[in-house]
Amino acid sequence: MMRFSTLHNKQPEWMRSSGPQSEIVITSRVRLARNLAHHAFPGWAEPREREEVMEAVLPPLERLGEMKDAFSSDMRDLSSIEKQVLVERHLISREHAAKSSGSASVMNRPQTISIMVNEEDHLRLQSVRPGLQLHSAFTALSELDTELEESITYAFDSKYGYLTACPTNLGTGMRASAMLHLPGLVLSDQINQTIQGANKIGLAVRGLYGEGSEALANLFQISNQTTLGQAEDDIISQLDRVILQLIENEQNARYKLLEDHKSMVQDQVGRAYAILKYAHIISSKEALNCISMIRFGCDLGVFADEEKESINVLLTRIQPAHLQMAAKRKLSSEERDCLRAEIIQSTLFQLTPPDFSDILNLGKENQEDE
Amino acid sequence: MMRFSTLHNKQPEWMRSSGPQSEIVITSRVRLARNLAHHAFPGWAEPREREEVMEAVLPPLERLGEMKDAFSSDMRDLSSIEKQVLVERHLISREHAAKSSGSASVMNRPQTISIMVNEEDHLRLQSVRPGLQLHSAFTALSELDTELEESITYAFDSKYGYLTACPTNLGTGMRASAMLHLPGLVLSDQINQTIQGANKIGLAVRGLYGEGSEALANLFQISNQTTLGQAEDDIISQLDRVILQLIENEQNARYKLLEDHKSMVQDQVGRAYAILKYAHIISSKEALNCISMIRFGCDLGVFADEEKESINVLLTRIQPAHLQMAAKRKLSSEERDCLRAEIIQSTLFQLTPPDFSDILNLGKENQEDE
């Protein structure tokens, strides 16, 4: 079994590699909600029944080929900072982090598969991939699911499909989502319109940390709402098509910004660079928004493309629990803001000042009008 | 006679040289309000009488030894941008800039003496010196005043002294003021207390552009309120003593900040450097506040002391009318914000990143507590 410290020191695979469309799509994520037949859902179950479910599912989970040398822990054995680290990596939900005995978390070494036991459902299986790879994220999960079904009898109804604690998950029990970086749509004030458009066709758009969370770093999670009456592959294909359309919209918005608001882009990217390099106290929110602009700058050729890996890493490393793990102690908010600035500077130490020459050459014929 | 363009291209002397206490005191300024006997005050005078006053005072003004090759202009011959340039240099008041025919402005080449004709009073004589030099600013003005009295009969009452349009100027007709840079008192939240203390002993504290103007760049003008029943030298000596006390308070506040809030100082100075170097769009307000932090950084040894001259120059050069004179055309607010960033970057091109080693060494024994 993997220790927490090993897990913590290991970067999730999606940070290190990139996938299709990874300029705009950071990660693709699929999760399945599953429950054991003949057992009350976690919210209704007595402590003893929750323990029984854990005892029934943990051995088959840990036996999965994908879970060799995995990290597996009873939630009661994790400190609140450790739990928060898992939340900040999107490996468990905020709700699961609030759980203690009677719940568990299991995740593989590359942190591409994560399983919550006794969150809202008995099992929540999650798979994550870099870039736009919803189909492959689903396939990986589906294989796992099939393997598990050999030893676990799921609560399944021939009419409704997989039974879940909340009716919004009934049917496939599947939620597919992609994390998109949309600075172009935000800077050109088209983001609200985009979100409303997605909502109209039955998709949800959320901030960096899911439901009810604020949009930070110009990152948006787009996901399906429907789980009933449609096959998994169809849901994913539809989501995929919408995402490809959003990518095109984002690229158009960026192009238009460079054409019409070059100074604004230079200003935003320049300031982000400046603040990350020279601030000594920086909040998580400000840091995330600056990091977003550096990523945008990489896409525009203003910074070296190699910086993108550091940026993916930073998105997580500057979060409160990660900072406290790095400091090996609890930190006040002021201490975190100082340490955050330090870590950003040491991570981005090779970042050179923005070079806008490509931007300035682009559409030079229009420059007179500015 | 000097042309406006020559005046505009010439830096006021106070920007280039420094005086006593110039770390904290930017300039010392004294002005005298004078009126001609047997003539209505400008606010009550008919246009013809205002013209008469101008015809009576301009020749003796232009004959003053100090005013050799001076700049002298009817207000009606100045464009609104030109008038605004004079306001931004503190050579005329905002009220005077609104005047047209029947008013005039005269100032010497080094821009140390400036005279407004038919502002609120027939004559407003002003003298400015770098650093804390109220007495010498007054002496210069007093000599000028004596010289003028040979050809002009002032409205003077043996009981009340010099008669003025507004009773608050009655008596000496003198207002002495100093422009202080007080980042330490502002950052340590002691500035309001300081202002209230000064008010209690009959002094006024105002922002960068006088009455009703906002405090920008941590610059504050402190001046006497009393003009009646006290000799000029006594008023100036009292103001001088208060300013010396404020300088001490400011220095204590700075020392305390470095002792207790080193990170905050590093953050503020670092960010100011970063923004001035990398912003492409910057408002006057933000620029002034950043420039203040660079000046503060020079005082702390974080930047080279030679930068201070550039900073004095920038305080004026980034103002709206100065920007439009530089561009030789009217600019929209957006255009000004872009040009301002450009001018700052070309002026501060030699400014190297902040070096906090002196600050960090200072009081090293306390560093553990931070």
XYZ file of C-alpha atoms in Angstrom:
740
model
C 0.000 0.000 0.000
C 1.093 3.543 -0.769
C 1.626 5.998 2.093
C -0.031 9.390 2.060
C 3.303 11.189 1.929
C 4.254 9.227 -1.209
C 0.942 10.103 -2.801
C 1.393 13.745 -1.838
C 4.872 13.948 -3.319
C 3.805 12.321 -6.553
C 2.371 14.649 -9.166
C -0.913 13.463 -10.684
C -0.272 12.159 -14.181
C -2.540 14.693 -15.887
C -0.241 17.510 -14.746
C 2.803 16.034 -16.416
C 1.406 14.890 -19.725
C -0.837 16.620 -22.185
C -3.647 15.274 -24.316
C -5.690 16.258 -27.346
C -6.879 19.911 -27.311
C -4.830 20.513 -24.208
C -4.383 24.187 -25.039
C -7.922 24.718 -23.809
C -8.986 21.464 -22.182
C -7.033 20.815 -18.975
C -8.624 17.514 -17.989
C -11.432 15.148 -18.883
C -13.133 13.392 -16.031
C -15.788 10.664 -15.826
C -17.366 9.287 -12.697
C -19.791 6.475 -12.062
C -22.109 6.217 -9.053
C -22.683 2.614 -7.936
C -24.443 1.016 -4.983
C -24.529 -2.471 -3.549
C -27.799 -4.354 -3.789
C -29.610 -5.042 -0.513
C -27.837 -2.299 1.424
C -29.177 1.081 2.509
C -27.568 4.080 0.779
C -24.792 5.659 2.943
C -27.005 8.553 4.044
C -29.609 6.163 5.462
C -27.357 3.331 6.601
C -26.546 2.688 10.262
C -22.833 2.874 11.132
C -22.669 -0.909 11.224
C -24.124 -1.245 7.750
C -21.673 1.338 6.398
C -18.853 -0.722 7.891
C -20.269 -3.836 6.242
C -20.316 -2.105 2.870
C -16.704 -1.011 3.328
C -15.663 -4.530 4.257
C -17.476 -5.853 1.213
C -16.022 -3.410 -1.323
C -12.481 -2.645 -0.166
C -10.930 -6.104 -0.870
C -12.260 -6.293 -4.461
C -11.261 -2.625 -4.997
C -7.729 -3.236 -3.812
C -7.485 -6.365 -5.943
C -8.222 -4.464 -9.161
C -5.293 -4.658 -11.590
C -5.356 -0.857 -11.926
C -5.052 -0.506 -8.160
C -1.724 -2.267 -7.650
C 0.214 -0.500 -4.868
C -2.661 1.943 -4.615
C -3.332 4.413 -1.848
C -6.226 3.254 0.292
C -7.358 4.799 3.522
C -10.203 4.869 5.958
C -11.297 8.529 6.083
C -10.864 8.482 9.855
C -7.120 7.889 9.421
C -6.587 11.082 7.418
C -5.963 14.484 9.001
C -8.086 17.384 7.847
C -5.148 18.796 5.880
C -4.564 15.445 4.175
C -8.222 15.221 3.228
C -8.067 18.756 1.899
C -5.040 17.849 -0.255
C -7.181 15.176 -1.916
C -9.953 17.729 -2.508
C -7.500 20.206 -4.009
C -6.371 17.474 -6.439
C -9.993 16.723 -7.332
C -9.480 13.158 -6.073
C -12.314 13.326 -3.556
C -15.268 15.680 -3.117
C -15.569 18.328 -0.431
C -18.460 16.298 0.990
C -16.310 13.191 1.225
C -13.574 15.139 3.023
C -16.078 15.828 5.786
C -16.560 12.066 6.317
C -14.773 10.054 8.963
C -15.224 6.403 10.042
C -17.408 4.347 7.745
C -15.982 5.974 4.609
C -12.804 5.340 2.653
C -10.798 6.576 -0.325
C -8.792 4.486 -2.764
C -6.695 5.834 -5.616
C -4.071 4.416 -7.978
C -0.482 5.637 -8.085
C -0.768 7.943 -11.118
C -3.918 9.423 -9.519
C -5.883 8.764 -12.680
C -8.412 6.554 -10.874
C -9.982 7.532 -7.596
C -12.724 5.729 -5.713
C -14.766 7.110 -2.841
C -16.461 4.547 -0.613
C -19.611 5.664 1.194
C -19.768 9.205 -0.067
C -23.327 9.881 -1.257
C -23.364 6.444 -2.893
C -21.572 3.264 -1.802
C -19.113 3.715 -4.635
C -18.065 6.685 -6.667
C -15.519 5.654 -9.314
C -13.623 8.447 -11.056
C -11.212 8.498 -13.951
C -9.257 11.540 -15.144
C -7.198 12.169 -18.312
C -5.265 15.190 -19.548
C -6.816 17.106 -22.468
C -10.047 16.124 -24.197
C -10.290 12.361 -23.704
C -13.756 11.744 -22.371
C -14.235 8.495 -24.289
C -10.979 6.997 -23.076
C -11.627 8.173 -19.520
C -14.981 6.419 -19.709
C -13.549 3.242 -21.217
C -10.982 2.952 -18.421
C -13.718 3.342 -15.856
C -16.060 0.985 -17.622
C -13.445 -1.792 -17.589
C -12.918 -1.231 -13.884
C -16.653 -1.305 -13.359
C -17.000 -4.616 -15.208
C -14.138 -6.110 -13.227
C -15.790 -5.022 -9.968
C -19.147 -6.463 -10.950
C -17.569 -9.918 -10.845
C -17.339 -9.656 -7.066
C -19.997 -7.068 -6.195
C -23.728 -7.214 -6.856
C -24.817 -3.706 -7.833
C -28.251 -2.234 -7.120
C -29.627 -2.297 -10.650
C -33.121 -2.034 -12.028
C -33.891 -3.292 -15.516
C -36.132 -0.277 -16.183
C -34.210 2.527 -14.396
C -30.641 1.242 -14.625
C -28.197 1.796 -11.758
C -29.954 2.912 -8.581
C -28.407 5.880 -6.796
C -28.971 7.843 -3.577
C -29.943 10.964 -5.510
C -32.421 10.590 -8.425
C -30.315 12.974 -10.559
C -27.764 10.175 -10.922
C -30.220 7.380 -11.667
C -29.708 5.397 -14.861
C -26.131 5.449 -16.047
C -24.873 6.904 -12.741
C -22.408 8.656 -14.993
C -21.213 12.234 -14.927
C -18.676 13.254 -17.584
C -16.959 16.608 -17.359
C -14.118 18.601 -18.827
C -12.173 21.443 -17.248
C -11.791 24.206 -19.819
C -9.524 27.243 -19.729
C -11.533 30.086 -21.277
C -9.675 33.383 -20.781
C -10.694 34.603 -24.245
C -14.410 34.250 -23.544
C -13.987 35.837 -20.095
C -11.899 38.819 -21.270
C -14.295 39.479 -24.132
C -17.316 39.279 -21.821
C -18.875 36.344 -23.639
C -18.648 33.843 -20.810
C -22.112 34.344 -19.306
C -23.704 33.924 -22.690
C -21.644 30.756 -23.192
C -22.731 29.335 -19.847
C -26.377 30.099 -20.554
C -26.100 28.440 -23.962
C -24.663 25.282 -22.390
C -27.373 25.252 -19.720
C -30.065 25.419 -22.385
C -28.916 22.164 -23.957
C -28.869 20.399 -20.594
C -25.221 20.857 -19.606
C -23.970 22.288 -16.321
C -21.098 24.776 -16.124
C -19.335 25.151 -12.798
C -16.225 26.740 -11.309
C -12.894 25.189 -10.388
C -14.202 23.239 -7.401
C -17.570 22.066 -8.700
C -21.080 22.931 -7.678
C -21.452 26.401 -6.182
C -17.764 27.205 -6.504
C -16.505 30.460 -7.963
C -14.961 30.666 -11.399
C -11.245 31.091 -10.713
C -8.330 31.187 -13.101
C -10.852 31.334 -15.973
C -11.400 27.608 -15.494
C -14.834 26.120 -16.087
C -16.119 22.577 -15.646
C -18.715 21.567 -18.168
C -20.682 18.384 -17.559
C -23.789 16.432 -18.521
C -26.891 16.716 -16.350
C -28.788 13.792 -17.853
C -28.155 10.264 -16.586
C -31.437 8.640 -17.513
C -32.672 7.421 -20.897
C -29.463 7.879 -22.844
C -26.517 5.540 -23.356
C -23.178 6.548 -21.861
C -21.494 6.771 -25.250
C -24.204 9.076 -26.598
C -23.949 11.370 -23.584
C -20.199 11.579 -23.992
C -20.370 12.127 -27.742
C -22.815 14.977 -27.278
C -20.635 16.571 -24.583
C -17.602 16.099 -26.803
C -19.262 17.944 -29.682
C -20.243 20.846 -27.436
C -16.722 21.083 -26.060
C -15.249 21.165 -29.562
C -17.635 24.021 -30.336
C -16.573 25.836 -27.153
C -12.924 25.401 -28.123
C -13.681 27.041 -31.451
C -15.538 29.891 -29.725
C -12.649 30.392 -27.328
C -10.164 30.473 -30.183
C -12.263 32.993 -32.080
C -12.567 35.138 -28.967
C -8.781 35.073 -28.544
C -8.224 36.009 -32.148
C -10.682 38.881 -31.870
C -9.031 40.106 -28.648
C -5.660 40.211 -30.357
C -7.175 42.056 -33.261
C -9.174 44.636 -31.317
C -7.735 44.790 -27.812
C -4.050 44.035 -28.140
C -3.121 46.508 -25.383
C -5.556 44.944 -22.985
C -4.091 41.498 -23.612
C -0.552 42.847 -23.186
C -1.616 44.605 -20.007
C -3.311 41.572 -18.470
C -0.515 39.170 -19.344
C 2.201 41.658 -18.396
C 0.643 42.400 -15.035
C 0.128 38.721 -14.251
C 3.796 38.052 -14.961
C 4.799 41.055 -12.859
C 2.687 40.144 -9.858
C 3.698 36.490 -9.819
C 7.355 37.500 -10.039
C 7.357 40.347 -7.519
C 4.503 39.982 -5.028
C 5.515 38.853 -1.546
C 1.969 38.299 -0.316
C -0.621 36.794 -2.629
C -4.059 35.324 -2.086
C -5.126 32.088 -3.703
C -7.680 33.894 -5.857
C -5.245 36.498 -7.207
C -2.589 33.846 -7.795
C -4.972 31.594 -9.717
C -6.101 34.441 -11.915
C -2.501 35.455 -12.649
C -1.537 31.849 -13.378
C -4.410 31.712 -15.840
C -2.965 34.729 -17.666
C 0.480 33.086 -17.823
C -1.108 29.999 -19.352
C -2.919 32.254 -21.829
C 0.451 33.921 -22.515
C 2.020 30.531 -23.272
C -0.770 29.831 -25.773
C -0.100 33.209 -27.407
C 3.633 32.561 -27.666
C 4.417 35.278 -25.146
C 6.067 32.766 -22.809
C 7.845 29.497 -23.555
C 5.426 26.608 -23.948
C 7.467 24.554 -21.465
C 6.133 26.745 -18.676
C 2.762 25.060 -19.040
C 3.782 22.083 -16.948
C 4.846 24.384 -14.080
C 1.516 26.129 -14.423
C -0.483 22.902 -14.150
C 1.524 22.011 -11.070
C 1.054 25.458 -9.534
C -2.731 25.368 -9.903
C -2.694 22.724 -7.180
C 0.495 23.527 -5.243
C -0.662 26.974 -4.191
C -3.879 25.720 -2.605
C -4.115 26.032 1.207
C -3.708 22.363 2.150
C -0.845 21.815 -0.287
C 0.932 24.828 1.211
C 0.492 23.471 4.708
C 1.769 20.052 3.672
C 4.813 21.776 2.175
C 5.361 23.747 5.391
C 4.706 20.603 7.455
C 2.482 22.606 9.823
C -0.764 24.544 10.087
C -0.383 28.049 8.632
C -2.384 31.200 9.218
C -3.929 32.850 6.187
C -1.152 35.523 6.243
C 1.551 32.859 6.386
C -0.046 31.015 3.490
C -0.140 34.178 1.372
C 3.620 34.666 1.952
C 4.554 31.040 1.340
C 2.373 30.990 -1.778
C 4.346 33.894 -3.249
C 7.618 32.128 -2.420
C 6.542 28.857 -4.016
C 5.279 30.611 -7.136
C 8.599 32.418 -7.515
C 10.646 29.283 -7.076
C 8.416 27.342 -9.478
C 8.390 30.032 -12.154
C 12.012 31.064 -11.623
C 12.814 30.396 -15.290
C 9.885 32.409 -16.591
C 11.283 35.259 -18.664
C 9.508 38.597 -19.206
C 6.656 38.499 -21.708
C 7.767 38.834 -25.314
C 4.901 40.351 -27.251
C 6.631 40.517 -30.631
C 4.466 37.709 -32.100
C 1.306 39.406 -30.923
C 2.435 42.733 -32.285
C 3.256 41.278 -35.695
C -0.090 39.525 -35.847
C -2.551 41.654 -37.795
C -0.021 44.479 -38.090
C -2.126 46.158 -40.769
C -4.722 47.039 -38.119
C -2.285 48.549 -35.685
C -2.887 52.099 -36.901
C -6.462 52.012 -35.648
C -5.505 51.252 -32.075
C 9.281 86.460 -23.663
C 9.294 82.702 -23.282
C 7.026 80.575 -25.487
C 4.696 78.011 -23.935
C 6.465 75.135 -25.666
C 9.784 76.224 -24.131
C 8.184 76.376 -20.704
C 6.598 72.978 -21.232
C 9.869 71.374 -22.255
C 11.750 72.835 -19.326
C 11.566 70.866 -16.115
C 10.681 72.939 -13.066
C 13.786 73.479 -10.954
C 12.379 71.705 -7.890
C 12.254 68.454 -9.823
C 15.934 68.505 -10.641
C 17.463 69.645 -7.382
C 16.843 68.538 -3.850
C 16.700 70.507 -0.640
C 16.836 69.919 3.111
C 14.699 66.976 4.314
C 13.959 66.066 0.732
C 13.501 62.407 1.579
C 10.081 63.313 2.945
C 9.458 66.930 1.919
C 9.023 67.235 -1.841
C 8.466 70.983 -2.058
C 7.914 74.079 0.065
C 5.553 76.672 -1.300
C 4.534 80.159 -0.159
C 1.949 82.385 -1.762
C 0.855 85.929 -1.094
C -2.562 87.373 -1.959
C -2.406 91.051 -2.959
C -4.923 93.527 -4.342
C -4.669 96.973 -5.859
C -6.119 99.841 -3.865
C -9.218 101.536 -5.312
C -10.162 98.614 -7.559
C -12.952 96.079 -7.097
C -11.798 92.505 -6.371
C -11.780 90.352 -9.558
C -15.039 88.595 -8.641
C -16.893 91.915 -8.421
C -15.058 93.873 -11.103
C -16.594 94.644 -14.495
C -14.621 93.255 -17.461
C -13.240 96.737 -18.167
C -11.925 97.112 -14.631
C -10.264 93.683 -14.767
C -8.531 94.787 -17.981
C -7.388 97.967 -16.230
C -5.895 95.937 -13.387
C -4.070 93.717 -15.853
C -2.704 96.712 -17.716
C -1.572 98.195 -14.408
C 0.177 95.109 -13.040
C 1.632 93.298 -16.053
C 4.366 95.852 -16.933
C 5.784 96.036 -13.390
C 5.544 92.236 -13.091
C 7.445 91.697 -16.308
C 10.082 94.243 -15.248
C 10.921 92.320 -12.054
C 14.562 91.168 -12.037
C 13.388 87.630 -11.252
C 11.120 87.668 -14.295
C 13.726 88.165 -17.010
C 12.678 86.196 -20.110
C 9.675 84.980 -18.177
C 6.592 83.286 -19.524
C 3.639 85.658 -19.547
C 0.270 85.037 -21.091
C -3.258 86.269 -21.159
C -5.375 83.277 -20.082
C -7.427 83.646 -23.257
C -4.359 82.817 -25.357
C -3.851 79.440 -23.706
C -5.588 76.255 -24.852
C -7.359 74.192 -22.241
C -4.574 71.595 -22.375
C -1.924 74.279 -21.885
C -3.783 75.656 -18.880
C -4.086 72.150 -17.492
C -0.308 71.665 -17.869
C 0.192 74.692 -15.605
C -2.255 73.235 -13.073
C -0.489 69.887 -13.128
C 2.780 71.701 -12.350
C 1.108 73.554 -9.480
C 1.909 76.843 -11.246
C -1.701 78.015 -11.382
C -4.852 76.933 -9.551
C -7.679 74.918 -11.066
C -9.877 77.994 -10.615
C -7.435 80.148 -12.570
C -7.339 77.586 -15.392
C -11.070 78.207 -15.866
C -10.418 81.919 -16.487
C -10.135 83.498 -19.916
C -9.850 87.161 -20.951
C -9.191 89.542 -18.088
C -6.809 87.136 -16.355
C -3.153 86.362 -16.922
C -0.311 84.110 -15.730
C 3.343 85.045 -15.384
C 6.128 82.693 -14.337
C 9.920 82.764 -14.374
C 12.073 80.359 -16.380
C 12.983 77.936 -13.568
C 9.263 77.906 -12.613
C 10.126 78.812 -9.035
C 7.993 81.977 -9.140
C 4.495 82.042 -10.536
C 2.030 84.927 -10.511
C -1.678 84.726 -11.234
C -3.369 87.977 -12.236
C -7.086 88.275 -11.510
C -7.608 84.904 -9.955
C -9.584 85.374 -6.716
C -7.377 88.373 -5.892
C -5.719 90.813 -8.275
C -2.384 89.177 -7.583
C -1.415 85.800 -6.297
C 2.375 85.519 -5.999
C 3.820 82.049 -5.478
C 7.305 80.788 -4.750
C 8.339 77.119 -4.651
C 11.536 75.418 -3.429
C 12.599 71.761 -3.279
C 12.681 70.183 0.202
C 11.864 71.995 3.412
C 12.711 75.641 2.683
C 9.690 77.624 3.752
C 11.708 80.567 5.080
C 13.741 80.942 1.916
C 10.632 80.541 -0.249
C 9.045 83.327 1.775
C 12.116 85.582 1.593
C 12.231 85.294 -2.198
C 8.582 86.217 -2.409
C 8.893 89.023 0.095
C 11.659 90.666 -1.940
C 9.504 90.427 -5.033
C 6.584 91.885 -3.114
C 8.677 94.844 -1.909
C 9.934 95.448 -5.436
C 6.367 95.441 -6.770
C 5.149 97.836 -4.104
C 7.381 100.498 -5.628
C 5.058 100.645 -8.651
C 1.771 99.296 -7.310
C -0.358 100.667 -4.464
C -1.742 97.672 -2.556
C -5.078 97.625 -0.746
C -3.801 97.732 2.825
C -5.452 98.540 6.118
C -3.330 99.552 9.104
C -5.540 97.465 11.408
C -6.325 94.408 9.215
C -3.254 94.323 7.012
C -3.545 93.286 3.342
C -7.150 93.255 2.152
C -8.250 90.182 0.204
C -11.346 88.981 -1.649
C -11.886 86.204 0.858
C -11.634 87.050 4.583
C -9.684 83.824 5.247
C -6.701 85.482 3.546
C -6.959 88.824 5.278
C -3.886 90.108 7.139
C -0.671 88.628 5.806
C -2.380 87.259 2.687
C 0.121 84.456 3.093
C -0.340 80.730 2.782
C 2.723 78.563 3.347
C 2.612 74.862 2.565
C 4.802 71.840 2.180
C 4.162 68.713 0.140
C 5.063 65.687 2.239
C 5.502 62.084 1.171
C 4.091 59.968 3.984
C 3.906 56.312 2.900
C 4.942 55.115 6.352
C 2.056 56.850 8.093
C -0.373 55.673 5.410
C 0.744 52.023 5.395
C 0.653 51.888 9.183
C -2.818 53.440 9.282
C -1.722 56.473 11.253
C -2.456 59.074 8.607
C -5.979 60.045 9.701
C -4.814 60.560 13.241
C -1.958 62.701 11.904
C -4.305 64.832 9.823
C -6.658 65.333 12.768
C -3.737 66.351 14.972
C -2.612 68.952 12.443
C -6.158 70.281 12.088
C -6.416 70.727 15.849
C -3.492 73.134 15.880
C -4.941 75.173 13.027
C -3.210 73.590 10.051
C -4.910 72.231 6.947
C -3.908 68.947 5.320
C -4.906 68.401 1.710
C -4.250 66.015 -1.184
C -1.974 66.383 -4.177
C -4.067 69.026 -5.923
C -5.162 71.171 -2.985
C -8.549 71.713 -1.453
C -10.981 68.852 -1.902
C -8.502 66.749 -3.832
C -7.864 63.114 -3.043
C -4.674 61.926 -1.374
C -2.697 60.298 -4.169
C 0.799 58.863 -4.144
C 0.783 59.243 -0.335
C 1.424 62.959 -0.868
C -0.071 65.473 1.539
C 0.025 69.271 1.532
C 0.158 70.808 4.957
C -0.472 74.541 5.291
C -1.336 77.326 7.718
C -4.962 78.424 8.049
C -4.312 81.629 9.996
C -3.426 84.825 8.145
C -4.563 87.385 10.701
C -2.870 88.555 13.905
C 0.428 86.737 13.438
C 3.626 87.789 11.675
C 4.645 85.851 8.584
C 7.870 84.610 10.160
C 6.027 83.268 13.187
C 3.491 81.437 11.032
C 6.289 79.862 9.013
C 8.337 78.945 12.070
C 5.347 77.228 13.635
C 4.599 75.308 10.415
C 8.267 74.392 10.147
C 8.275 72.900 13.643
C 5.158 70.846 12.931
C 6.667 69.552 9.692
C 9.860 68.513 11.471
C 7.701 66.611 13.940
C 5.782 64.944 11.080
C 9.073 63.933 9.481
C 10.061 62.264 12.726
C 6.687 60.498 12.961
C 7.009 59.314 9.377
C 10.502 57.982 10.000
C 9.346 56.146 13.122
C 6.424 54.679 11.218
C 8.801 53.445 8.503
C 11.131 51.908 11.037
C 8.240 50.156 12.742
C 6.917 48.845 9.418
C 10.287 47.326 8.620
C 10.411 45.788 12.054
C 6.895 44.365 12.158
C 5.635 44.145 8.587
C 8.652 43.482 6.424
C 6.690 41.214 4.067
C 4.040 43.853 3.545
C 6.683 46.436 2.639
C 8.383 43.984 0.269
C 5.030 43.144 -1.265
C 3.966 46.755 -1.779
C 7.303 47.880 -3.186
C 7.712 44.722 -5.279
C 4.249 45.025 -6.779
C 4.713 48.726 -7.560
C 7.936 47.947 -9.416
C 6.252 45.076 -11.245
C 3.221 47.062 -12.339
C 5.189 50.086 -13.511
C 7.512 47.827 -15.495
C 4.917 45.514 -17.039
C 1.508 47.195 -17.219
C 0.408 48.343 -20.675
C -2.613 50.271 -19.466
C -2.413 52.277 -16.261
C -4.625 54.931 -14.703
C -3.187 58.097 -13.236
C -4.245 57.071 -9.756
C -2.651 53.624 -9.889
C 0.500 55.037 -11.464
C 0.861 57.727 -8.793
C 0.444 55.205 -6.018
C 3.038 52.893 -7.568
C 5.445 55.790 -8.104
C 5.057 56.621 -4.424
C 6.131 53.079 -3.531
C 9.193 53.352 -5.790
C 10.156 56.581 -4.030
C 9.650 54.826 -0.708
C 11.819 51.985 -2.046
C 14.580 54.470 -2.919
C 14.468 55.788 0.658
C 14.772 52.217 1.950
C 17.755 51.451 -0.284
C 15.752 48.972 -2.350
C 16.331 51.006 -5.505
C 19.181 53.301 -6.488
C 18.772 56.790 -5.071
C 19.366 58.292 -8.530
C 15.907 57.106 -9.540
C 14.377 59.810 -7.382
C 14.828 62.481 -10.027
C 12.960 60.344 -12.574
C 10.254 59.863 -9.990
C 9.840 63.592 -9.377
C 9.609 64.102 -13.123
C 7.082 61.277 -13.540
C 4.738 62.658 -10.892
C 3.963 65.441 -13.366
C 4.683 63.824 -16.739
C 2.010 61.157 -16.364
C -0.777 63.662 -15.729
C -3.449 63.946 -18.469
C -2.472 67.320 -19.949
C 1.238 66.506 -19.936
C 0.473 63.274 -21.788
C -1.554 65.147 -24.385
C 1.192 67.722 -24.848
C 3.646 64.854 -25.377
C 1.310 63.245 -27.933
C 0.636 66.657 -29.522
C -3.094 65.901 -29.669
C -6.181 65.286 -27.576
C -6.244 61.734 -26.232
C -9.114 59.596 -24.987
C -8.860 58.238 -21.482
C -7.919 54.786 -22.888
C -5.200 56.302 -25.066
C -3.816 58.205 -22.082
C -3.681 55.041 -19.991
C -1.623 53.332 -22.712
C 0.698 56.284 -23.318
C 1.174 56.692 -19.562
C 2.436 53.107 -19.292
C 4.802 53.691 -22.220
C 6.224 56.895 -20.750
C 6.695 55.316 -17.337
C 8.581 52.418 -18.880
C 10.840 54.649 -20.923
C 11.498 56.932 -17.941
C 12.204 54.091 -15.521
C 14.020 51.922 -18.057
C 17.108 51.778 -15.830
C 15.176 50.792 -12.731
C 16.430 47.368 -11.654
C 14.358 44.849 -9.676
C 13.984 45.633 -5.974
C 16.888 44.459 -3.863
C 15.595 43.820 -0.373
C 18.861 42.610 1.160
C 19.299 45.788 3.257
C 15.760 45.510 4.576
C 16.214 41.844 5.347
C 19.439 42.462 7.244
C 17.879 45.263 9.221
C 16.640 43.957 12.557
C 17.560 40.409 11.618
C 17.183 39.299 15.227
C 13.424 39.805 14.936
C 13.010 37.808 11.777
C 12.054 34.592 13.563
C 8.841 36.147 14.829
C 7.506 36.951 11.390
